[in-house]
Short mmCIF file of C-alpha atoms in Angstrom, two decimals:
data_model
loop_
_atom_site.label_atom_id
_atom_site.label_comp_id
_atom_site.label_asym_id
_atom_site.label_seq_id
_atom_site.Cartn_x
_atom_site.Cartn_y
_atom_site.Cartn_z
CA MET A 1 68.67 98.20 78.02
CA LEU A 2 71.82 100.29 77.60
CA GLY A 3 70.83 102.71 80.38
CA PRO A 4 73.29 105.65 80.48
CA ALA A 5 74.87 104.45 77.23
CA ALA A 6 71.59 105.25 75.43
CA THR A 7 72.39 108.97 75.59
CA PRO A 8 74.35 110.28 72.60
CA VAL A 9 77.44 111.20 74.61
CA GLY A 10 77.35 107.95 76.58
CA LEU A 11 76.96 105.90 73.43
CA ILE A 12 79.87 107.67 71.73
CA LEU A 13 82.11 107.07 74.77
CA ALA A 14 81.08 103.42 75.09
CA VAL A 15 81.56 102.71 71.39
CA GLY A 16 84.91 104.54 71.40
CA VAL A 17 86.18 102.42 74.30
CA THR A 18 84.86 99.27 72.61
CA VAL A 19 86.65 100.00 69.34
CA HIS A 20 89.95 100.69 71.10
CA VAL A 21 89.62 97.57 73.28
CA LEU A 22 88.87 95.33 70.30
CA LEU A 23 91.91 96.63 68.44
CA HIS A 24 94.43 96.64 71.28
CA LYS A 25 93.51 94.30 74.16
CA ARG A 26 94.89 90.75 73.94
CA GLU A 27 93.37 89.33 77.12
CA VAL A 28 89.77 88.25 76.47
CA ALA A 29 88.67 88.63 80.11
CA ALA A 30 90.14 92.12 80.38
CA ALA A 31 88.65 93.16 77.05
CA THR A 32 85.20 91.92 78.04
CA ALA A 33 85.40 93.65 81.42
CA TRP A 34 86.39 97.02 79.93
CA ILE A 35 83.63 96.87 77.29
CA GLY A 36 81.03 95.94 79.93
CA PHE A 37 82.19 98.75 82.21
CA ALA A 38 82.01 101.25 79.34
CA PHE A 39 78.38 100.40 78.55
CA ILE A 40 77.23 100.18 82.19
CA ALA A 41 78.89 103.48 83.17
CA PRO A 42 80.08 105.24 80.00
CA VAL A 43 81.61 108.32 81.62
CA TRP A 44 83.36 106.51 84.47
CA GLY A 45 84.20 103.57 82.24
CA ALA A 46 85.81 105.80 79.61
CA LEU A 47 87.67 107.80 82.28
CA PHE A 48 89.05 104.69 84.00
CA TYR A 49 89.97 103.12 80.68
CA PHE A 50 91.77 106.31 79.66
CA MET A 51 93.60 106.36 83.00
CA PHE A 52 94.44 102.68 83.46
CA GLY A 53 93.51 100.65 80.40
CA ILE A 54 95.59 102.17 77.60
CA ASN A 55 99.21 101.08 77.30
CA ARG A 56 100.71 104.42 76.27
CA VAL A 57 104.19 103.33 77.20
CA VAL A 58 104.75 100.99 74.22
CA ARG A 59 105.60 103.63 71.64
CA ARG A 60 107.94 105.50 74.00
CA ALA A 61 109.58 102.25 75.07
CA GLN A 62 110.14 101.16 71.48
CA LYS A 63 111.63 104.55 70.61
CA ALA A 64 113.94 104.45 73.63
CA ARG A 65 115.13 100.95 72.90
CA THR A 66 115.57 101.14 69.15
CA ALA A 67 117.55 104.35 69.59
CA ARG A 68 120.35 102.41 71.27
CA ALA A 69 122.56 99.78 69.65
CA PRO A 70 122.73 96.45 71.52
CA ARG A 71 125.81 95.91 73.68
CA ARG A 72 126.12 92.27 72.68
CA PRO A 73 125.40 90.52 69.37
CA PRO A 74 121.99 88.82 69.12
CA ALA A 75 121.77 85.51 70.94
CA ASP A 76 121.49 83.49 67.75
CA GLN A 77 125.04 84.55 66.81
CA HIS A 78 126.48 82.63 69.77
CA PRO A 79 126.97 78.87 70.16
CA VAL A 80 124.60 76.92 72.39
CA HIS A 81 126.07 75.96 75.76
CA GLU A 82 126.65 72.30 76.58
CA LEU A 83 124.08 71.43 79.23
CA PRO A 84 122.41 68.17 80.28
CA ASP A 85 118.77 67.59 79.43
CA PRO A 86 116.32 69.06 80.27
CA PHE A 87 118.33 72.22 80.92
CA ALA A 88 119.68 72.31 77.37
CA ALA A 89 116.08 72.66 76.18
CA LEU A 90 115.37 75.30 78.84
CA GLU A 91 118.47 77.32 77.92
CA ARG A 92 117.54 77.18 74.25
CA ALA A 93 113.98 78.33 74.96
CA VAL A 94 115.05 81.22 77.20
CA ARG A 95 117.63 82.30 74.63
CA ARG A 96 114.89 82.56 72.01
CA ILE A 97 112.45 84.24 74.42
CA THR A 98 114.94 86.91 75.52
CA ASN A 99 117.29 87.12 72.51
CA ARG A 100 120.13 87.33 75.05
CA LYS A 101 123.18 85.13 75.34
CA ALA A 102 123.68 83.11 78.50
CA GLU A 103 127.08 84.30 79.78
CA ARG A 104 129.67 82.04 81.39
CA ARG A 105 132.58 83.07 83.65
CA ASN A 106 130.40 84.65 86.37
CA ALA A 107 130.50 84.53 90.17
CA VAL A 108 127.44 84.97 92.40
CA ALA A 109 127.18 85.75 96.13
CA VAL A 110 123.97 85.65 98.20
CA PHE A 111 122.99 88.18 100.88
CA HIS A 112 120.04 87.93 103.23
CA ASP A 113 118.50 91.16 104.52
CA GLY A 114 119.88 94.66 104.41
CA ASP A 115 122.09 94.01 107.42
CA ALA A 116 124.32 91.84 105.23
CA CYS A 117 123.74 93.36 101.80
CA TYR A 118 123.82 97.13 102.37
CA PRO A 119 127.40 97.13 103.71
CA ALA A 120 128.55 95.19 100.62
CA MET A 121 126.73 97.65 98.33
CA LEU A 122 128.14 100.67 100.18
CA ASP A 123 131.65 99.16 100.04
CA ALA A 124 131.28 98.74 96.28
CA ILE A 125 130.18 102.39 95.95
CA ALA A 126 133.10 103.52 98.14
CA GLY A 127 135.51 101.62 95.89
CA ALA A 128 134.05 102.87 92.60
CA ARG A 129 136.61 104.28 90.18
CA SER A 130 134.60 105.18 87.06
CA SER A 131 130.82 104.77 87.23
CA ILE A 132 127.83 103.94 89.43
CA ALA A 133 124.33 103.09 88.19
CA LEU A 134 121.63 102.68 90.86
CA SER A 135 117.98 101.86 90.21
CA SER A 136 115.45 101.10 92.95
CA TYR A 137 111.68 100.78 93.07
CA ILE A 138 111.70 102.10 96.64
CA MET A 139 114.50 104.28 97.99
CA ARG A 140 113.54 105.90 101.28
CA ASP A 141 114.89 109.17 102.61
CA ASP A 142 115.62 107.50 105.95
CA GLY A 143 118.77 106.42 107.77
CA ILE A 144 120.03 103.94 105.17
CA GLY A 145 118.82 106.16 102.33
CA ASP A 146 120.92 108.96 103.79
CA ARG A 147 123.98 106.69 103.89
CA PHE A 148 123.52 105.76 100.23
CA ALA A 149 122.98 109.38 99.20
CA ARG A 150 126.15 110.51 100.98
CA ALA A 151 128.14 107.61 99.52
CA LEU A 152 126.96 108.52 96.03
CA LEU A 153 127.89 112.17 96.57
CA ASP A 154 131.34 111.18 97.85
CA ALA A 155 131.85 109.03 94.75
CA GLN A 156 130.79 111.87 92.47
CA ASN A 157 133.19 114.23 94.25
CA ARG A 158 135.97 111.73 93.46
CA GLY A 159 135.14 112.05 89.76
CA VAL A 160 132.94 108.96 89.44
CA ALA A 161 129.99 109.26 87.02
CA VAL A 162 126.79 108.62 89.01
CA ARG A 163 123.22 108.06 87.82
CA VAL A 164 120.25 107.22 90.08
CA LEU A 165 116.80 106.12 88.90
CA VAL A 166 113.86 105.65 91.27
CA ASP A 167 110.29 104.73 90.46
CA GLY A 168 107.84 107.62 90.30
CA ILE A 169 105.33 105.79 92.52
CA GLY A 170 107.35 103.32 94.60
CA SER A 171 109.72 105.96 95.96
CA GLY A 172 106.94 108.49 96.49
CA TYR A 173 105.14 110.71 94.02
CA PHE A 174 107.07 113.70 95.37
CA SER A 175 110.08 111.45 96.14
CA PRO A 176 111.98 112.94 99.10
CA ILE A 177 115.13 111.01 98.15
CA LYS A 178 115.02 112.36 94.59
CA ARG A 179 114.75 115.90 95.93
CA ARG A 180 117.65 115.25 98.33
CA LEU A 181 119.84 113.96 95.48
CA ASP A 182 118.86 116.98 93.38
CA ARG A 183 119.97 119.31 96.17
CA MET A 184 123.26 117.42 96.39
CA GLY A 185 123.80 117.74 92.64
CA VAL A 186 123.71 113.94 92.06
CA PRO A 187 122.01 113.15 88.70
CA ALA A 188 118.71 111.43 89.55
CA ALA A 189 115.46 110.77 87.71
CA GLN A 190 112.03 109.28 88.36
CA PHE A 191 110.67 106.55 86.12
CA MET A 192 107.28 107.17 84.48
CA HIS A 193 106.66 110.30 86.51
CA SER A 194 104.85 113.50 85.70
CA VAL A 195 103.14 116.24 87.71
CA LEU A 196 100.79 116.84 84.79
CA PRO A 197 97.29 115.40 85.38
CA TRP A 198 96.97 114.05 81.82
CA ARG A 199 100.15 112.04 82.34
CA MET A 200 98.80 110.31 85.45
CA PRO A 201 97.84 107.16 83.45
CA PHE A 202 101.49 106.19 83.73
CA LEU A 203 101.11 105.58 87.47
CA ASN A 204 99.93 102.02 86.73
CA LEU A 205 103.21 101.17 84.94
CA ARG A 206 106.10 100.87 87.39
CA SER A 207 109.80 100.08 87.29
CA HIS A 208 110.03 97.40 89.97
CA LYS A 209 113.75 96.70 89.39
CA LYS A 210 116.42 96.82 92.08
CA LEU A 211 119.84 97.25 90.52
CA LEU A 212 123.29 98.59 91.37
CA VAL A 213 126.22 98.36 88.94
CA VAL A 214 129.67 99.71 89.86
CA ASP A 215 132.41 100.28 87.24
CA GLY A 216 130.56 97.96 84.86
CA THR A 217 132.11 94.97 86.63
CA VAL A 218 130.15 94.40 89.87
CA GLY A 219 126.37 94.24 89.96
CA PHE A 220 123.77 93.79 92.70
CA THR A 221 120.17 92.77 92.05
CA GLY A 222 117.35 90.84 93.67
CA GLY A 223 114.26 91.74 95.66
CA MET A 224 115.65 94.31 98.09
CA ASN A 225 114.68 97.96 98.11
CA ILE A 226 116.64 100.61 100.04
CA SER A 227 114.86 101.19 103.33
CA ASP A 228 115.45 100.97 107.09
CA GLN A 229 112.75 98.29 107.10
CA ASN A 230 115.25 95.88 105.54
CA LEU A 231 117.66 96.23 108.47
CA VAL A 232 115.97 93.32 110.21
CA ALA A 233 118.62 92.89 112.92
CA GLN A 234 117.91 96.45 114.10
CA ARG A 235 114.28 95.47 114.81
CA PRO A 236 112.39 98.15 112.84
CA LYS A 237 108.66 98.54 113.47
CA HIS A 238 107.74 96.72 110.24
CA PRO A 239 110.73 94.52 109.32
CA VAL A 240 111.08 93.21 105.77
CA ALA A 241 113.40 90.23 105.21
CA ASP A 242 114.75 89.85 101.67
CA THR A 243 117.39 88.23 99.47
CA HIS A 244 119.83 90.03 97.19
CA PHE A 245 122.70 88.92 94.97
CA ARG A 246 126.09 90.23 93.90
CA PHE A 247 127.26 89.32 90.39
CA GLU A 248 130.72 89.57 88.92
CA GLY A 249 131.58 88.63 85.36
CA PRO A 250 130.21 89.22 81.85
CA VAL A 251 126.54 89.07 82.93
CA VAL A 252 127.08 92.45 84.67
CA THR A 253 127.17 94.02 81.20
CA GLN A 254 123.60 92.77 80.70
CA LEU A 255 122.59 94.27 84.05
CA LEU A 256 124.06 97.63 83.11
CA ASP A 257 122.50 97.53 79.66
CA VAL A 258 119.09 97.21 81.35
CA PHE A 259 119.84 100.31 83.42
CA ALA A 260 121.08 102.18 80.33
CA HIS A 261 117.81 101.46 78.52
CA ASP A 262 115.74 102.63 81.49
CA TRP A 263 117.87 105.75 82.02
CA HIS A 264 117.50 106.69 78.35
CA PHE A 265 113.77 106.02 78.59
CA ALA A 266 113.44 108.36 81.59
CA THR A 267 115.87 111.11 80.58
CA ASP A 268 116.75 110.74 76.87
CA GLU A 269 120.42 110.62 77.93
CA ASP A 270 122.70 107.84 76.67
CA ILE A 271 125.35 106.47 78.97
CA GLU A 272 128.21 105.26 76.80
CA GLY A 273 131.91 104.59 76.76
CA GLU A 274 134.53 102.56 78.58
CA ARG A 275 133.89 104.18 81.96
CA TRP A 276 130.44 102.59 81.89
CA PHE A 277 130.97 99.53 79.69
CA PRO A 278 134.36 97.83 79.98
CA ASP A 279 134.87 94.91 77.58
CA PRO A 280 132.84 92.00 79.06
CA ASP A 281 134.93 89.46 77.15
CA GLU A 282 137.93 90.43 79.27
CA THR A 283 136.07 89.71 82.51
CA GLU A 284 136.35 86.34 84.22
CA ALA A 285 135.13 85.91 87.79
CA GLY A 286 134.02 82.28 87.99
CA GLU A 287 132.37 79.45 86.06
CA ILE A 288 128.67 80.17 86.53
CA LEU A 289 126.34 80.46 83.52
CA ALA A 290 123.79 83.28 83.87
CA ARG A 291 121.50 85.50 81.82
CA VAL A 292 119.32 88.56 82.45
CA ILE A 293 115.59 88.34 81.67
CA THR A 294 113.51 91.51 81.43
CA SER A 295 109.76 91.90 81.24
CA GLY A 296 107.40 94.83 80.83
CA PRO A 297 104.43 96.22 78.89
CA ASP A 298 106.57 96.79 75.78
CA GLN A 299 108.59 94.45 73.52
CA ASP A 300 109.37 92.32 76.59
CA LEU A 301 105.69 91.64 77.27
CA GLU A 302 105.25 88.62 79.58
CA LYS A 303 108.76 87.25 78.93
CA ILE A 304 109.36 86.42 82.59
CA ARG A 305 106.02 84.63 82.71
CA SER A 306 107.02 82.62 79.63
CA VAL A 307 110.28 81.63 81.33
CA LEU A 308 108.43 80.56 84.49
CA MET A 309 106.11 78.37 82.46
CA GLU A 310 108.96 76.87 80.43
CA ALA A 311 110.90 76.08 83.62
CA CYS A 312 107.84 74.30 85.05
CA ALA A 313 107.47 72.34 81.82
CA CYS A 314 111.14 71.25 81.91
CA ALA A 315 111.14 70.27 85.59
CA GLN A 316 111.60 66.56 86.23
CA HIS A 317 111.84 66.29 90.02
CA SER A 318 111.10 69.51 91.90
CA VAL A 319 109.98 73.11 91.63
CA LYS A 320 110.37 75.35 94.65
CA VAL A 321 109.13 78.96 94.69
CA MET A 322 109.35 81.68 97.32
CA THR A 323 107.34 84.82 96.67
CA PRO A 324 105.83 87.57 98.84
CA TYR A 325 102.62 87.61 96.78
CA PHE A 326 101.03 84.77 94.83
CA LEU A 327 98.31 85.84 92.38
CA PRO A 328 99.45 84.59 88.95
CA GLY A 329 97.21 84.29 85.90
CA ALA A 330 95.52 81.15 84.67
CA GLU A 331 98.37 80.14 82.34
CA THR A 332 100.97 80.16 85.12
CA VAL A 333 98.62 78.27 87.44
CA SER A 334 98.17 75.66 84.69
CA ALA A 335 101.94 75.26 84.30
CA LEU A 336 102.34 74.58 88.03
CA THR A 337 99.32 72.28 88.05
CA LEU A 338 100.58 70.20 85.14
CA ALA A 339 104.01 69.86 86.74
CA ALA A 340 102.44 68.56 89.95
CA LEU A 341 100.12 66.19 88.07
CA ARG A 342 103.04 64.51 86.31
CA GLY A 343 104.75 63.86 89.64
CA VAL A 344 107.02 66.88 90.10
CA ARG A 345 107.24 67.99 93.72
CA VAL A 346 105.98 71.60 93.69
CA ASP A 347 106.36 73.77 96.80
CA ILE A 348 105.20 77.39 97.06
CA ILE A 349 106.33 79.40 100.09
CA VAL A 350 104.46 82.62 100.89
CA PRO A 351 104.48 84.75 104.06
CA GLN A 352 102.15 83.95 106.92
CA ARG A 353 101.16 87.60 106.61
CA SER A 354 102.46 89.97 103.93
CA ASP A 355 102.45 93.77 103.95
CA HIS A 356 99.29 93.74 101.79
CA ARG A 357 96.57 91.93 103.66
CA PHE A 358 94.05 91.99 100.81
CA ILE A 359 96.55 90.10 98.60
CA ASP A 360 96.83 87.38 101.27
CA LEU A 361 93.04 87.07 101.34
CA ALA A 362 92.66 87.06 97.55
CA MET A 363 95.29 84.30 97.31
CA ARG A 364 93.12 81.98 99.40
CA ALA A 365 90.38 82.20 96.78
CA HIS A 366 92.92 81.42 94.05
CA ILE A 367 94.88 78.33 95.07
CA ALA A 368 92.37 75.54 95.72
CA PRO A 369 92.87 73.94 92.25
CA LEU A 370 96.64 73.93 92.81
CA ILE A 371 96.36 72.21 96.19
CA GLU A 372 93.95 69.67 94.71
CA ALA A 373 96.55 68.90 92.00
CA GLY A 374 99.21 68.25 94.64
CA VAL A 375 100.99 71.61 94.88
CA ARG A 376 102.08 72.20 98.47
CA PHE A 377 101.66 75.68 99.96
CA TRP A 378 103.70 76.77 102.95
CA LEU A 379 103.26 79.81 105.17
CA GLY A 380 106.63 81.27 106.15
CA PRO A 381 107.16 82.71 109.63
CA ALA A 382 107.58 86.35 110.56
CA PRO A 383 109.16 88.68 109.71
CA PHE A 384 107.54 89.25 106.34
CA ASN A 385 109.89 87.87 103.68
CA HIS A 386 110.02 89.77 100.39
CA SER A 387 112.36 87.32 98.58
CA LYS A 388 111.58 86.23 95.01
CA LEU A 389 113.24 82.87 94.34
CA MET A 390 112.66 79.84 92.13
CA VAL A 391 114.70 76.63 91.98
CA VAL A 392 114.10 73.75 89.56
CA ASP A 393 115.52 70.25 90.14
CA LYS A 394 118.05 71.78 92.58
CA GLN A 395 120.16 72.90 89.62
CA TRP A 396 118.56 75.96 88.01
CA SER A 397 117.64 79.19 89.80
CA LEU A 398 115.67 82.31 88.93
CA VAL A 399 116.15 85.40 91.12
CA GLY A 400 115.29 89.06 90.80
CA SER A 401 112.49 91.57 91.22
CA SER A 402 109.43 89.78 89.86
CA ASN A 403 106.65 88.57 92.15
CA TRP A 404 104.31 85.76 91.16
CA ASP A 405 101.36 88.05 90.50
CA MET A 406 99.75 89.56 87.44
CA ARG A 407 101.07 93.04 88.16
CA SER A 408 104.67 91.85 88.11
CA LEU A 409 104.19 89.42 85.23
CA ARG A 410 102.35 91.85 82.94
CA LEU A 411 102.26 95.50 84.04
CA ASN A 412 105.55 96.17 85.81
CA PHE A 413 108.99 96.59 84.29
CA GLU A 414 110.88 93.73 85.94
CA MET A 415 114.31 92.13 85.78
CA ASN A 416 115.31 88.61 86.80
CA VAL A 417 118.48 86.57 86.34
CA GLU A 418 118.51 82.86 85.52
CA ILE A 419 121.48 80.95 86.91
CA TYR A 420 122.67 77.48 85.91
CA ASP A 421 124.66 76.38 88.96
CA GLU A 422 124.00 73.44 91.25
CA ALA A 423 125.79 74.85 94.31
CA LEU A 424 123.74 78.07 94.28
CA ALA A 425 120.52 76.15 93.62
CA LEU A 426 121.18 73.90 96.62
CA GLU A 427 121.88 76.93 98.81
CA LEU A 428 118.64 78.64 97.80
CA ASP A 429 116.68 75.38 98.06
CA GLY A 430 117.92 74.95 101.63
CA PHE A 431 117.03 78.55 102.49
CA MET A 432 113.49 78.06 101.21
CA THR A 433 113.11 74.70 102.94
CA ALA A 434 113.94 76.42 106.25
CA HIS A 435 110.90 78.67 105.68
CA GLN A 436 108.46 75.80 105.09
CA LYS A 437 106.94 76.04 108.56
CA THR A 438 103.15 75.75 108.27
CA LYS A 439 101.45 73.82 105.50
CA LEU A 440 98.30 75.40 104.08
CA LYS A 441 95.85 72.57 103.45
CA HIS A 442 92.65 72.28 101.47
CA ARG A 443 90.61 71.89 104.65
CA ASP A 444 91.94 75.25 105.84
CA LEU A 445 90.39 76.86 102.77
CA SER A 446 87.14 74.89 103.13
CA ALA A 447 86.80 75.86 106.79
CA ARG A 448 86.34 79.53 105.94
CA SER A 449 82.81 80.83 106.50
CA LEU A 450 80.66 81.77 103.52
CA PRO A 451 81.05 85.55 104.09
CA VAL A 452 84.82 85.13 104.26
CA LYS A 453 84.83 83.05 101.06
CA LEU A 454 82.75 85.70 99.30
CA ARG A 455 85.08 88.46 100.51
CA ASP A 456 88.18 86.60 99.31
CA ALA A 457 86.57 85.75 95.98
CA ALA A 458 85.60 89.39 95.44
CA LEU A 459 89.18 90.49 96.15
CA ARG A 460 90.41 87.87 93.70
CA LEU A 461 88.51 89.64 90.90
CA LEU A 462 90.87 92.58 91.42
CA LEU A 463 93.98 90.45 90.84
CA PRO A 464 95.00 92.22 87.61
CA TYR A 465 95.15 95.49 89.57
CA ILE A 466 96.55 94.49 92.99
#
């Protein structure tokens, strides 16, 4: 009955995987799948579990984070902000989920595509006086990558402290831009990267954040990587539209603190002092209330997912989401379904065709229950739009790096910002509405042939990994 697992070595491997899974895996479906794989193919099952199933990052992440004192007092030491219901309840829940204070006195600006955003980022780098922190999932060694690298070198030559962090997979395993920065003498590091074969399990855990902080007072974040593909107006071969944000005010300290944690995690170096962290209480740029939300396979496990679900639960009139990939887990699907069933208008905008075709196909095997509950799916026009946006009741917004898929919501290290501001919410709502071009209907899913349905359903089984 056990087949290969009946051999002594196979049985030892299968039992070893089973014991570890039972002690450490929270998700029942994932635990069952790993145990089944281990008994069906003990050698391959144990190897794949060793490579992809064990969360080795937790202990290192805890060490890196507990080694650094928090920049701000815990959230429960601050008064609750005066907000109308249901946003008072939402703010209170997110404060307890994140243990971060929602900061007032911020200003936010919106940029669409690299054509608008890159010049603003490069201007900020050119005007830097004390420090620059740059983190990007993808940073290409192309035309725009060259401009950023030269701008960073110029800043360093002026005496500005510069640190650059790129993901060890997203920016290339042998990262040409990292090697270029090394040759220039600009301090750069790769997140979760190793050339050692036994460290390769880390390739499944990625820093998906996009973050630039200058002088501790101006911060950029959102969905945009650094690549010529984002210069949509220049008509690249594979254009990628996106949305990015500039923040000024006390919330920038939270953005920089996220970078400081990640930099320490990757290099064991602390970035400290006034040149990096000016007093946030002396900064006033506007009236907007905002807070950073981080998520990853460590202490922040599934925090962004929890915020998404809480926002859906608090919604009274509308939920609008724009995401390049839509493959969330069952709990997130339930939150959207329940919102639609109680009469909330729920709109999900995804690209007509993304840069990962198999994700598009898997999505079609995943969304029928949502459409049946009244959730409306829209296919946005070309070019492929990589924006990650959420607006609730045209008053609350969530922006940042996280996609609506299981990789972003569980495996990746992500960073979003929640923003309580009606004017910004209306602007983003209008932007998303403009992309609601083609409605995906239930009959479109039913019209697929049986082989196509089977193909899409098979791809859907890979949703924790794609």
